[in-house]
Amino acid sequence: EDQVTQSPEALRLQEGESSSLNCSYTVSGLRGLFWYRQDPGKGPEFLFTLYSAGEEKEKERLKATLTKKESFLHITAPKPEDSATYLCAGLSSGTYKYIFGTGTRLKVLA
Amino acid sequence: DAGVIQSPRHEVTEMGQEVTLRCKPISGHNSLFWYRQTMMRGLELLIYFNNNVPIDDSGMPEDRFSAKMPNASFSTLKIQPSEPRDSAVYFCASSKTGGTEAFFGQGTRLTVV
């Protein structure tokens, strides 16, 4: 069964304290690995798509990487406005369903 | 483009009543997804349409739930009769088939009392 697991469930960082969020996946015929940001009361907002092991994408203080078993979202020198829940999802080429992890709730303290 | 549009944003209803949630996907997207989000279970896929045809409804929890997509620009999710355990945020998302990212609406927060 396709599955996506994220860790940690919650993370508190001081402003400027870099860290990484983990997304482990077992998705048949992975067609893409997606990262989203979700703010309270809003829908998930697309951040990155990764298609093959070794691929990296960057946006401001965020960098996403992908291996054959997991993906990481690296946050460099975070700011309080980076506080949100970060979700990852695997897309199966067999079913074309996006399978989401339960997310990491990130809190960045000023 | 205005993005994925969902209505209503909030719905409070009494147990046993019928609830209809609505979604307008992004123009040109041919895949549409309905998700339910709760603190306990996260985002759960309920049903997936491709070119207006339901492809996978294995996530629909019970016969009380039904979904339709009469055309490329409109979909509904109906719960009849509603129960308190249906209280959650329901999201609609759309994408272009082929592995591109899905875009989400703002969600409908449903409370069944």
mmCIF file with all atom_site columns, C-alpha atoms in Angstrom:
data_model
loop_
_atom_site.group_PDB
_atom_site.id
_atom_site.type_symbol
_atom_site.label_atom_id
_atom_site.label_alt_id
_atom_site.label_comp_id
_atom_site.label_asym_id
_atom_site.label_entity_id
_atom_site.label_seq_id
_atom_site.pdbx_PDB_ins_code
_atom_site.Cartn_x
_atom_site.Cartn_y
_atom_site.Cartn_z
_atom_site.occupancy
_atom_site.B_iso_or_equiv
_atom_site.pdbx_formal_charge
_atom_site.auth_seq_id
_atom_site.auth_comp_id
_atom_site.auth_asym_id
_atom_site.auth_atom_id
_atom_site.pdbx_PDB_model_num
ATOM 1   C CA . GLU A 1 1   ? 0.000   0.000  0.000   1.00 0.00 ? 1   GLU A CA 1
ATOM 2   C CA . ASP A 1 2   ? 1.278   3.466  -0.894  1.00 0.00 ? 2   ASP A CA 1
ATOM 3   C CA . GLN A 1 3   ? 2.359   5.427  2.169   1.00 0.00 ? 3   GLN A CA 1
ATOM 4   C CA . VAL A 1 4   ? 4.007   8.742  3.028   1.00 0.00 ? 4   VAL A CA 1
ATOM 5   C CA . THR A 1 5   ? 5.394   9.411  6.516   1.00 0.00 ? 5   THR A CA 1
ATOM 6   C CA . GLN A 1 6   ? 6.662   12.764 7.771   1.00 0.00 ? 6   GLN A CA 1
ATOM 7   C CA . SER A 1 7   ? 8.840   13.568 10.744  1.00 0.00 ? 7   SER A CA 1
ATOM 8   C CA . PRO A 1 8   ? 8.971   15.222 13.121  1.00 0.00 ? 8   PRO A CA 1
ATOM 9   C CA . GLU A 1 9   ? 5.301   15.925 13.787  1.00 0.00 ? 9   GLU A CA 1
ATOM 10  C CA . ALA A 1 10  ? 6.182   19.314 15.246  1.00 0.00 ? 10  ALA A CA 1
ATOM 11  C CA . LEU A 1 11  ? 9.318   21.432 15.308  1.00 0.00 ? 11  LEU A CA 1
ATOM 12  C CA . ARG A 1 12  ? 10.149  24.633 17.146  1.00 0.00 ? 12  ARG A CA 1
ATOM 13  C CA . LEU A 1 13  ? 13.129  26.651 15.952  1.00 0.00 ? 13  LEU A CA 1
ATOM 14  C CA . GLN A 1 14  ? 14.673  29.918 16.944  1.00 0.00 ? 14  GLN A CA 1
ATOM 15  C CA . GLU A 1 15  ? 14.890  32.492 14.188  1.00 0.00 ? 15  GLU A CA 1
ATOM 16  C CA . GLY A 1 16  ? 18.027  31.737 12.187  1.00 0.00 ? 16  GLY A CA 1
ATOM 17  C CA . GLU A 1 17  ? 18.295  28.137 13.401  1.00 0.00 ? 17  GLU A CA 1
ATOM 18  C CA . SER A 1 18  ? 18.480  25.920 10.304  1.00 0.00 ? 18  SER A CA 1
ATOM 19  C CA . SER A 1 19  ? 16.915  22.449 10.241  1.00 0.00 ? 19  SER A CA 1
ATOM 20  C CA . SER A 1 20  ? 15.439  19.765 7.989   1.00 0.00 ? 20  SER A CA 1
ATOM 21  C CA . LEU A 1 21  ? 12.065  18.090 7.688   1.00 0.00 ? 21  LEU A CA 1
ATOM 22  C CA . ASN A 1 22  ? 11.843  14.480 6.563   1.00 0.00 ? 22  ASN A CA 1
ATOM 23  C CA . CYS A 1 23  ? 9.396   12.738 4.235   1.00 0.00 ? 23  CYS A CA 1
ATOM 24  C CA . SER A 1 24  ? 9.738   8.979  3.796   1.00 0.00 ? 24  SER A CA 1
ATOM 25  C CA . TYR A 1 25  ? 7.701   7.340  1.057   1.00 0.00 ? 25  TYR A CA 1
ATOM 26  C CA . THR A 1 26  ? 6.716   3.991  -0.346  1.00 0.00 ? 26  THR A CA 1
ATOM 27  C CA . VAL A 1 27  ? 4.756   4.859  -3.454  1.00 0.00 ? 27  VAL A CA 1
ATOM 28  C CA . SER A 1 28  ? 4.457   2.495  -6.376  1.00 0.00 ? 28  SER A CA 1
ATOM 29  C CA . GLY A 1 29  ? 6.005   3.961  -9.496  1.00 0.00 ? 29  GLY A CA 1
ATOM 30  C CA . LEU A 1 30  ? 6.577   7.380  -7.982  1.00 0.00 ? 30  LEU A CA 1
ATOM 31  C CA . ARG A 1 31  ? 5.727   9.934  -10.603 1.00 0.00 ? 31  ARG A CA 1
ATOM 32  C CA . GLY A 1 32  ? 6.514   12.946 -8.458  1.00 0.00 ? 32  GLY A CA 1
ATOM 33  C CA . LEU A 1 33  ? 7.140   14.074 -4.866  1.00 0.00 ? 33  LEU A CA 1
ATOM 34  C CA . PHE A 1 34  ? 5.442   17.319 -3.908  1.00 0.00 ? 34  PHE A CA 1
ATOM 35  C CA . TRP A 1 35  ? 5.931   19.734 -1.033  1.00 0.00 ? 35  TRP A CA 1
ATOM 36  C CA . TYR A 1 36  ? 3.203   22.055 0.176   1.00 0.00 ? 36  TYR A CA 1
ATOM 37  C CA . ARG A 1 37  ? 2.905   24.736 2.822   1.00 0.00 ? 37  ARG A CA 1
ATOM 38  C CA . GLN A 1 38  ? -0.357  25.116 4.735   1.00 0.00 ? 38  GLN A CA 1
ATOM 39  C CA . ASP A 1 39  ? -1.230  28.111 6.875   1.00 0.00 ? 39  ASP A CA 1
ATOM 40  C CA . PRO A 1 40  ? -4.057  27.923 9.440   1.00 0.00 ? 40  PRO A CA 1
ATOM 41  C CA . GLY A 1 41  ? -7.477  28.201 7.850   1.00 0.00 ? 41  GLY A CA 1
ATOM 42  C CA . LYS A 1 42  ? -6.133  27.905 4.322   1.00 0.00 ? 42  LYS A CA 1
ATOM 43  C CA . GLY A 1 43  ? -5.626  25.257 1.703   1.00 0.00 ? 43  GLY A CA 1
ATOM 44  C CA . PRO A 1 44  ? -2.218  23.732 1.013   1.00 0.00 ? 44  PRO A CA 1
ATOM 45  C CA . GLU A 1 45  ? -0.035  25.955 -1.171  1.00 0.00 ? 45  GLU A CA 1
ATOM 46  C CA . PHE A 1 46  ? 2.279   24.303 -3.672  1.00 0.00 ? 46  PHE A CA 1
ATOM 47  C CA . LEU A 1 47  ? 6.030   24.716 -3.113  1.00 0.00 ? 47  LEU A CA 1
ATOM 48  C CA . PHE A 1 48  ? 8.068   22.163 -5.083  1.00 0.00 ? 48  PHE A CA 1
ATOM 49  C CA . THR A 1 49  ? 7.907   19.120 -7.310  1.00 0.00 ? 49  THR A CA 1
ATOM 50  C CA . LEU A 1 50  ? 10.753  16.588 -7.446  1.00 0.00 ? 50  LEU A CA 1
ATOM 51  C CA . TYR A 1 51  ? 10.739  13.883 -10.077 1.00 0.00 ? 51  TYR A CA 1
ATOM 52  C CA . SER A 1 52  ? 13.930  11.860 -9.732  1.00 0.00 ? 52  SER A CA 1
ATOM 53  C CA . ALA A 1 53  ? 16.491  10.884 -7.117  1.00 0.00 ? 53  ALA A CA 1
ATOM 54  C CA . GLY A 1 54  ? 19.220  13.464 -6.811  1.00 0.00 ? 54  GLY A CA 1
ATOM 55  C CA . GLU A 1 55  ? 17.028  16.335 -7.875  1.00 0.00 ? 55  GLU A CA 1
ATOM 56  C CA . GLU A 1 56  ? 17.026  19.536 -5.817  1.00 0.00 ? 56  GLU A CA 1
ATOM 57  C CA . LYS A 1 57  ? 14.786  22.610 -5.902  1.00 0.00 ? 57  LYS A CA 1
ATOM 58  C CA . GLU A 1 58  ? 15.224  25.905 -4.048  1.00 0.00 ? 58  GLU A CA 1
ATOM 59  C CA . LYS A 1 59  ? 12.997  28.813 -3.168  1.00 0.00 ? 59  LYS A CA 1
ATOM 60  C CA . GLU A 1 60  ? 14.194  31.552 -0.841  1.00 0.00 ? 60  GLU A CA 1
ATOM 61  C CA . ARG A 1 61  ? 15.142  29.837 2.439   1.00 0.00 ? 61  ARG A CA 1
ATOM 62  C CA . LEU A 1 62  ? 13.772  26.448 1.404   1.00 0.00 ? 62  LEU A CA 1
ATOM 63  C CA . LYS A 1 63  ? 15.513  23.642 -0.445  1.00 0.00 ? 63  LYS A CA 1
ATOM 64  C CA . ALA A 1 64  ? 13.934  20.290 -1.251  1.00 0.00 ? 64  ALA A CA 1
ATOM 65  C CA . THR A 1 65  ? 15.919  17.170 -2.088  1.00 0.00 ? 65  THR A CA 1
ATOM 66  C CA . LEU A 1 66  ? 14.927  13.666 -3.144  1.00 0.00 ? 66  LEU A CA 1
ATOM 67  C CA . THR A 1 67  ? 16.419  10.180 -2.758  1.00 0.00 ? 67  THR A CA 1
ATOM 68  C CA . LYS A 1 68  ? 14.920  6.835  -3.711  1.00 0.00 ? 68  LYS A CA 1
ATOM 69  C CA . LYS A 1 69  ? 13.289  6.475  -0.300  1.00 0.00 ? 69  LYS A CA 1
ATOM 70  C CA . GLU A 1 70  ? 12.865  9.941  1.178   1.00 0.00 ? 70  GLU A CA 1
ATOM 71  C CA . SER A 1 71  ? 12.765  13.655 0.639   1.00 0.00 ? 71  SER A CA 1
ATOM 72  C CA . PHE A 1 72  ? 14.051  16.450 2.804   1.00 0.00 ? 72  PHE A CA 1
ATOM 73  C CA . LEU A 1 73  ? 12.933  20.032 3.119   1.00 0.00 ? 73  LEU A CA 1
ATOM 74  C CA . HIS A 1 74  ? 15.857  22.064 4.365   1.00 0.00 ? 74  HIS A CA 1
ATOM 75  C CA . ILE A 1 75  ? 15.102  25.417 5.963   1.00 0.00 ? 75  ILE A CA 1
ATOM 76  C CA . THR A 1 76  ? 18.056  27.787 6.175   1.00 0.00 ? 76  THR A CA 1
ATOM 77  C CA . ALA A 1 77  ? 18.007  30.674 8.642   1.00 0.00 ? 77  ALA A CA 1
ATOM 78  C CA . PRO A 1 78  ? 14.228  30.536 9.087   1.00 0.00 ? 78  PRO A CA 1
ATOM 79  C CA . LYS A 1 79  ? 12.108  33.538 9.949   1.00 0.00 ? 79  LYS A CA 1
ATOM 80  C CA . PRO A 1 80  ? 8.869   33.679 11.947  1.00 0.00 ? 80  PRO A CA 1
ATOM 81  C CA . GLU A 1 81  ? 6.887   33.965 8.693   1.00 0.00 ? 81  GLU A CA 1
ATOM 82  C CA . ASP A 1 82  ? 8.085   30.475 7.767   1.00 0.00 ? 82  ASP A CA 1
ATOM 83  C CA . SER A 1 83  ? 5.881   29.105 10.544  1.00 0.00 ? 83  SER A CA 1
ATOM 84  C CA . ALA A 1 84  ? 3.319   26.782 8.960   1.00 0.00 ? 84  ALA A CA 1
ATOM 85  C CA . THR A 1 85  ? 2.524   23.124 8.439   1.00 0.00 ? 85  THR A CA 1
ATOM 86  C CA . TYR A 1 86  ? 4.612   21.544 5.691   1.00 0.00 ? 86  TYR A CA 1
ATOM 87  C CA . LEU A 1 87  ? 3.089   18.633 3.823   1.00 0.00 ? 87  LEU A CA 1
ATOM 88  C CA . CYS A 1 88  ? 4.643   16.242 1.377   1.00 0.00 ? 88  CYS A CA 1
ATOM 89  C CA . ALA A 1 89  ? 2.782   14.046 -1.099  1.00 0.00 ? 89  ALA A CA 1
ATOM 90  C CA . GLY A 1 90  ? 3.726   11.231 -3.444  1.00 0.00 ? 90  GLY A CA 1
ATOM 91  C CA . LEU A 1 91  ? 2.012   10.779 -6.778  1.00 0.00 ? 91  LEU A CA 1
ATOM 92  C CA . SER A 1 92  ? 1.692   7.203  -7.980  1.00 0.00 ? 92  SER A CA 1
ATOM 93  C CA . SER A 1 93  ? 2.008   6.580  -11.705 1.00 0.00 ? 93  SER A CA 1
ATOM 94  C CA . GLY A 1 94  ? -0.309  3.598  -11.328 1.00 0.00 ? 94  GLY A CA 1
ATOM 95  C CA . THR A 1 95  ? -3.222  5.354  -9.696  1.00 0.00 ? 95  THR A CA 1
ATOM 96  C CA . TYR A 1 96  ? -2.491  9.053  -10.266 1.00 0.00 ? 96  TYR A CA 1
ATOM 97  C CA . LYS A 1 97  ? -3.485  9.680  -6.651  1.00 0.00 ? 97  LYS A CA 1
ATOM 98  C CA . TYR A 1 98  ? -1.625  12.137 -4.456  1.00 0.00 ? 98  TYR A CA 1
ATOM 99  C CA . ILE A 1 99  ? -0.852  10.410 -1.131  1.00 0.00 ? 99  ILE A CA 1
ATOM 100 C CA . PHE A 1 100 ? -0.184  12.936 1.625   1.00 0.00 ? 100 PHE A CA 1
ATOM 101 C CA . GLY A 1 101 ? 1.793   12.646 4.818   1.00 0.00 ? 101 GLY A CA 1
ATOM 102 C CA . THR A 1 102 ? 0.335   14.071 8.029   1.00 0.00 ? 102 THR A CA 1
ATOM 103 C CA . GLY A 1 103 ? 2.657   17.061 7.948   1.00 0.00 ? 103 GLY A CA 1
ATOM 104 C CA . THR A 1 104 ? 5.233   18.789 10.124  1.00 0.00 ? 104 THR A CA 1
ATOM 105 C CA . ARG A 1 105 ? 4.031   21.776 12.140  1.00 0.00 ? 105 ARG A CA 1
ATOM 106 C CA . LEU A 1 106 ? 6.868   24.284 12.160  1.00 0.00 ? 106 LEU A CA 1
ATOM 107 C CA . LYS A 1 107 ? 7.032   27.162 14.597  1.00 0.00 ? 107 LYS A CA 1
ATOM 108 C CA . VAL A 1 108 ? 9.828   29.721 14.243  1.00 0.00 ? 108 VAL A CA 1
ATOM 109 C CA . LEU A 1 109 ? 10.321  31.938 17.266  1.00 0.00 ? 109 LEU A CA 1
ATOM 110 C CA . ALA A 1 110 ? 11.599  35.501 16.982  1.00 0.00 ? 110 ALA A CA 1
ATOM 111 C CA . ASP B 2 1   ? -6.956  32.559 -12.912 1.00 0.00 ? 1   ASP B CA 1
ATOM 112 C CA . ALA B 2 2   ? -8.833  32.730 -9.616  1.00 0.00 ? 2   ALA B CA 1
ATOM 113 C CA . GLY B 2 3   ? -7.637  29.308 -8.550  1.00 0.00 ? 3   GLY B CA 1
ATOM 114 C CA . VAL B 2 4   ? -9.830  26.540 -7.219  1.00 0.00 ? 4   VAL B CA 1
ATOM 115 C CA . ILE B 2 5   ? -13.022 27.978 -5.785  1.00 0.00 ? 5   ILE B CA 1
ATOM 116 C CA . GLN B 2 6   ? -14.980 26.227 -3.063  1.00 0.00 ? 6   GLN B CA 1
ATOM 117 C CA . SER B 2 7   ? -18.275 27.124 -1.438  1.00 0.00 ? 7   SER B CA 1
ATOM 118 C CA . PRO B 2 8   ? -19.411 27.561 1.176   1.00 0.00 ? 8   PRO B CA 1
ATOM 119 C CA . ARG B 2 9   ? -16.347 28.391 3.299   1.00 0.00 ? 9   ARG B CA 1
ATOM 120 C CA . HIS B 2 10  ? -18.142 27.377 6.464   1.00 0.00 ? 10  HIS B CA 1
ATOM 121 C CA . GLU B 2 11  ? -21.163 25.162 7.005   1.00 0.00 ? 11  GLU B CA 1
ATOM 122 C CA . VAL B 2 12  ? -22.881 24.358 10.274  1.00 0.00 ? 12  VAL B CA 1
ATOM 123 C CA . THR B 2 13  ? -25.679 21.851 10.081  1.00 0.00 ? 13  THR B CA 1
ATOM 124 C CA . GLU B 2 14  ? -27.676 19.548 12.308  1.00 0.00 ? 14  GLU B CA 1
ATOM 125 C CA . MET B 2 15  ? -27.197 15.833 12.354  1.00 0.00 ? 15  MET B CA 1
ATOM 126 C CA . GLY B 2 16  ? -29.342 14.140 9.744   1.00 0.00 ? 16  GLY B CA 1
ATOM 127 C CA . GLN B 2 17  ? -29.412 17.070 7.359   1.00 0.00 ? 17  GLN B CA 1
ATOM 128 C CA . GLU B 2 18  ? -28.111 16.955 3.799   1.00 0.00 ? 18  GLU B CA 1
ATOM 129 C CA . VAL B 2 19  ? -24.951 18.920 3.060   1.00 0.00 ? 19  VAL B CA 1
ATOM 130 C CA . THR B 2 20  ? -23.665 19.857 -0.390  1.00 0.00 ? 20  THR B CA 1
ATOM 131 C CA . LEU B 2 21  ? -20.169 21.205 -0.939  1.00 0.00 ? 21  LEU B CA 1
ATOM 132 C CA . ARG B 2 22  ? -19.235 22.815 -4.237  1.00 0.00 ? 22  ARG B CA 1
ATOM 133 C CA . CYS B 2 23  ? -16.052 23.187 -6.229  1.00 0.00 ? 23  CYS B CA 1
ATOM 134 C CA . LYS B 2 24  ? -14.963 24.999 -9.374  1.00 0.00 ? 24  LYS B CA 1
ATOM 135 C CA . PRO B 2 25  ? -11.578 23.706 -10.586 1.00 0.00 ? 25  PRO B CA 1
ATOM 136 C CA . ILE B 2 26  ? -8.969  25.707 -12.456 1.00 0.00 ? 26  ILE B CA 1
ATOM 137 C CA . SER B 2 27  ? -9.828  26.055 -16.122 1.00 0.00 ? 27  SER B CA 1
ATOM 138 C CA . GLY B 2 28  ? -7.901  23.566 -18.235 1.00 0.00 ? 28  GLY B CA 1
ATOM 139 C CA . HIS B 2 29  ? -7.309  21.122 -15.408 1.00 0.00 ? 29  HIS B CA 1
ATOM 140 C CA . ASN B 2 30  ? -8.750  17.703 -16.121 1.00 0.00 ? 30  ASN B CA 1
ATOM 141 C CA . SER B 2 31  ? -8.196  15.987 -12.770 1.00 0.00 ? 31  SER B CA 1
ATOM 142 C CA . LEU B 2 32  ? -10.207 16.833 -9.674  1.00 0.00 ? 32  LEU B CA 1
ATOM 143 C CA . PHE B 2 33  ? -9.784  15.539 -6.145  1.00 0.00 ? 33  PHE B CA 1
ATOM 144 C CA . TRP B 2 34  ? -11.876 15.779 -2.993  1.00 0.00 ? 34  TRP B CA 1
ATOM 145 C CA . TYR B 2 35  ? -9.950  15.501 0.279   1.00 0.00 ? 35  TYR B CA 1
ATOM 146 C CA . ARG B 2 36  ? -11.014 15.555 3.930   1.00 0.00 ? 36  ARG B CA 1
ATOM 147 C CA . GLN B 2 37  ? -8.647  16.920 6.574   1.00 0.00 ? 37  GLN B CA 1
ATOM 148 C CA . THR B 2 38  ? -8.796  16.227 10.291  1.00 0.00 ? 38  THR B CA 1
ATOM 149 C CA . MET B 2 39  ? -6.227  16.576 13.045  1.00 0.00 ? 39  MET B CA 1
ATOM 150 C CA . MET B 2 40  ? -6.245  12.843 13.640  1.00 0.00 ? 40  MET B CA 1
ATOM 151 C CA . ARG B 2 41  ? -5.988  11.568 10.061  1.00 0.00 ? 41  ARG B CA 1
ATOM 152 C CA . GLY B 2 42  ? -4.535  14.446 8.080   1.00 0.00 ? 42  GLY B CA 1
ATOM 153 C CA . LEU B 2 43  ? -5.511  14.761 4.405   1.00 0.00 ? 43  LEU B CA 1
ATOM 154 C CA . GLU B 2 44  ? -7.529  11.799 3.197   1.00 0.00 ? 44  GLU B CA 1
ATOM 155 C CA . LEU B 2 45  ? -8.395  11.363 -0.466  1.00 0.00 ? 45  LEU B CA 1
ATOM 156 C CA . LEU B 2 46  ? -12.118 10.749 -0.858  1.00 0.00 ? 46  LEU B CA 1
ATOM 157 C CA . ILE B 2 47  ? -12.581 10.603 -4.629  1.00 0.00 ? 47  ILE B CA 1
ATOM 158 C CA . TYR B 2 48  ? -10.691 11.374 -7.820  1.00 0.00 ? 48  TYR B CA 1
ATOM 159 C CA . PHE B 2 49  ? -12.172 12.410 -11.180 1.00 0.00 ? 49  PHE B CA 1
ATOM 160 C CA . ASN B 2 50  ? -10.392 12.459 -14.521 1.00 0.00 ? 50  ASN B CA 1
ATOM 161 C CA . ASN B 2 51  ? -12.100 14.182 -17.447 1.00 0.00 ? 51  ASN B CA 1
ATOM 162 C CA . ASN B 2 52  ? -15.294 14.367 -15.351 1.00 0.00 ? 52  ASN B CA 1
ATOM 163 C CA . VAL B 2 53  ? -15.356 10.589 -14.787 1.00 0.00 ? 53  VAL B CA 1
ATOM 164 C CA . PRO B 2 54  ? -14.952 9.151  -11.266 1.00 0.00 ? 54  PRO B CA 1
ATOM 165 C CA . ILE B 2 55  ? -11.818 7.010  -11.373 1.00 0.00 ? 55  ILE B CA 1
ATOM 166 C CA . ASP B 2 56  ? -11.345 6.057  -7.755  1.00 0.00 ? 56  ASP B CA 1
ATOM 167 C CA . ASP B 2 57  ? -13.879 6.466  -4.967  1.00 0.00 ? 57  ASP B CA 1
ATOM 168 C CA . SER B 2 58  ? -12.304 3.981  -2.579  1.00 0.00 ? 58  SER B CA 1
ATOM 169 C CA . GLY B 2 59  ? -11.779 6.725  -0.028  1.00 0.00 ? 59  GLY B CA 1
ATOM 170 C CA . MET B 2 60  ? -15.444 7.619  0.261   1.00 0.00 ? 60  MET B CA 1
ATOM 171 C CA . PRO B 2 61  ? -16.208 6.505  3.818   1.00 0.00 ? 61  PRO B CA 1
ATOM 172 C CA . GLU B 2 62  ? -19.813 5.389  3.443   1.00 0.00 ? 62  GLU B CA 1
ATOM 173 C CA . ASP B 2 63  ? -22.797 5.372  1.154   1.00 0.00 ? 63  ASP B CA 1
ATOM 174 C CA . ARG B 2 64  ? -23.844 8.607  2.827   1.00 0.00 ? 64  ARG B CA 1
ATOM 175 C CA . PHE B 2 65  ? -21.160 10.303 0.744   1.00 0.00 ? 65  PHE B CA 1
ATOM 176 C CA . SER B 2 66  ? -21.568 10.927 -2.965  1.00 0.00 ? 66  SER B CA 1
ATOM 177 C CA . ALA B 2 67  ? -19.778 13.102 -5.516  1.00 0.00 ? 67  ALA B CA 1
ATOM 178 C CA . LYS B 2 68  ? -20.575 14.270 -9.005  1.00 0.00 ? 68  LYS B CA 1
ATOM 179 C CA . MET B 2 69  ? -18.831 16.160 -11.748 1.00 0.00 ? 69  MET B CA 1
ATOM 180 C CA . PRO B 2 70  ? -21.427 17.072 -14.373 1.00 0.00 ? 70  PRO B CA 1
ATOM 181 C CA . ASN B 2 71  ? -18.973 19.155 -16.402 1.00 0.00 ? 71  ASN B CA 1
ATOM 182 C CA . ALA B 2 72  ? -15.361 20.266 -16.450 1.00 0.00 ? 72  ALA B CA 1
ATOM 183 C CA . SER B 2 73  ? -15.999 23.353 -14.353 1.00 0.00 ? 73  SER B CA 1
ATOM 184 C CA . PHE B 2 74  ? -18.113 22.076 -11.477 1.00 0.00 ? 74  PHE B CA 1
ATOM 185 C CA . SER B 2 75  ? -18.163 19.310 -8.889  1.00 0.00 ? 75  SER B CA 1
ATOM 186 C CA . THR B 2 76  ? -20.206 18.589 -5.785  1.00 0.00 ? 76  THR B CA 1
ATOM 187 C CA . LEU B 2 77  ? -19.683 16.459 -2.707  1.00 0.00 ? 77  LEU B CA 1
ATOM 188 C CA . LYS B 2 78  ? -22.864 15.521 -0.903  1.00 0.00 ? 78  LYS B CA 1
ATOM 189 C CA . ILE B 2 79  ? -23.353 14.011 2.533   1.00 0.00 ? 79  ILE B CA 1
ATOM 190 C CA . GLN B 2 80  ? -26.798 12.647 3.309   1.00 0.00 ? 80  GLN B CA 1
ATOM 191 C CA . PRO B 2 81  ? -27.563 12.209 6.144   1.00 0.00 ? 81  PRO B CA 1
ATOM 192 C CA . SER B 2 82  ? -24.757 14.073 7.908   1.00 0.00 ? 82  SER B CA 1
ATOM 193 C CA . GLU B 2 83  ? -23.316 12.901 11.241  1.00 0.00 ? 83  GLU B CA 1
ATOM 194 C CA . PRO B 2 84  ? -21.151 14.670 13.849  1.00 0.00 ? 84  PRO B CA 1
ATOM 195 C CA . ARG B 2 85  ? -18.142 12.513 12.871  1.00 0.00 ? 85  ARG B CA 1
ATOM 196 C CA . ASP B 2 86  ? -18.277 14.090 9.400   1.00 0.00 ? 86  ASP B CA 1
ATOM 197 C CA . SER B 2 87  ? -17.091 17.370 10.915  1.00 0.00 ? 87  SER B CA 1
ATOM 198 C CA . ALA B 2 88  ? -13.838 18.265 9.163   1.00 0.00 ? 88  ALA B CA 1
ATOM 199 C CA . VAL B 2 89  ? -12.364 20.568 6.552   1.00 0.00 ? 89  VAL B CA 1
ATOM 200 C CA . TYR B 2 90  ? -13.117 19.410 3.031   1.00 0.00 ? 90  TYR B CA 1
ATOM 201 C CA . PHE B 2 91  ? -10.764 20.436 0.244   1.00 0.00 ? 91  PHE B CA 1
ATOM 202 C CA . CYS B 2 92  ? -11.121 20.297 -3.489  1.00 0.00 ? 92  CYS B CA 1
ATOM 203 C CA . ALA B 2 93  ? -7.997  20.242 -5.652  1.00 0.00 ? 93  ALA B CA 1
ATOM 204 C CA . SER B 2 94  ? -7.367  20.169 -9.382  1.00 0.00 ? 94  SER B CA 1
ATOM 205 C CA . SER B 2 95  ? -4.436  19.373 -11.634 1.00 0.00 ? 95  SER B CA 1
ATOM 206 C CA . LYS B 2 96  ? -3.473  18.562 -15.173 1.00 0.00 ? 96  LYS B CA 1
ATOM 207 C CA . THR B 2 97  ? -3.215  14.803 -15.589 1.00 0.00 ? 97  THR B CA 1
ATOM 208 C CA . GLY B 2 98  ? 0.321   13.602 -16.020 1.00 0.00 ? 98  GLY B CA 1
ATOM 209 C CA . GLY B 2 99  ? 2.162   14.233 -12.802 1.00 0.00 ? 99  GLY B CA 1
ATOM 210 C CA . THR B 2 100 ? 1.923   17.969 -12.312 1.00 0.00 ? 100 THR B CA 1
ATOM 211 C CA . GLU B 2 101 ? 1.170   19.609 -9.007  1.00 0.00 ? 101 GLU B CA 1
ATOM 212 C CA . ALA B 2 102 ? -2.352  19.816 -7.621  1.00 0.00 ? 102 ALA B CA 1
ATOM 213 C CA . PHE B 2 103 ? -3.791  23.171 -6.594  1.00 0.00 ? 103 PHE B CA 1
ATOM 214 C CA . PHE B 2 104 ? -6.112  23.385 -3.628  1.00 0.00 ? 104 PHE B CA 1
ATOM 215 C CA . GLY B 2 105 ? -9.096  25.517 -2.809  1.00 0.00 ? 105 GLY B CA 1
ATOM 216 C CA . GLN B 2 106 ? -9.508  27.291 0.506   1.00 0.00 ? 106 GLN B CA 1
ATOM 217 C CA . GLY B 2 107 ? -11.641 24.479 1.878   1.00 0.00 ? 107 GLY B CA 1
ATOM 218 C CA . THR B 2 108 ? -15.063 24.159 3.474   1.00 0.00 ? 108 THR B CA 1
ATOM 219 C CA . ARG B 2 109 ? -15.134 23.803 7.242   1.00 0.00 ? 109 ARG B CA 1
ATOM 220 C CA . LEU B 2 110 ? -18.070 21.553 8.047   1.00 0.00 ? 110 LEU B CA 1
ATOM 221 C CA . THR B 2 111 ? -19.492 21.287 11.531  1.00 0.00 ? 111 THR B CA 1
ATOM 222 C CA . VAL B 2 112 ? -22.297 18.822 12.191  1.00 0.00 ? 112 VAL B CA 1
ATOM 223 C CA . VAL B 2 113 ? -24.002 19.305 15.548  1.00 0.00 ? 113 VAL B CA 1
#
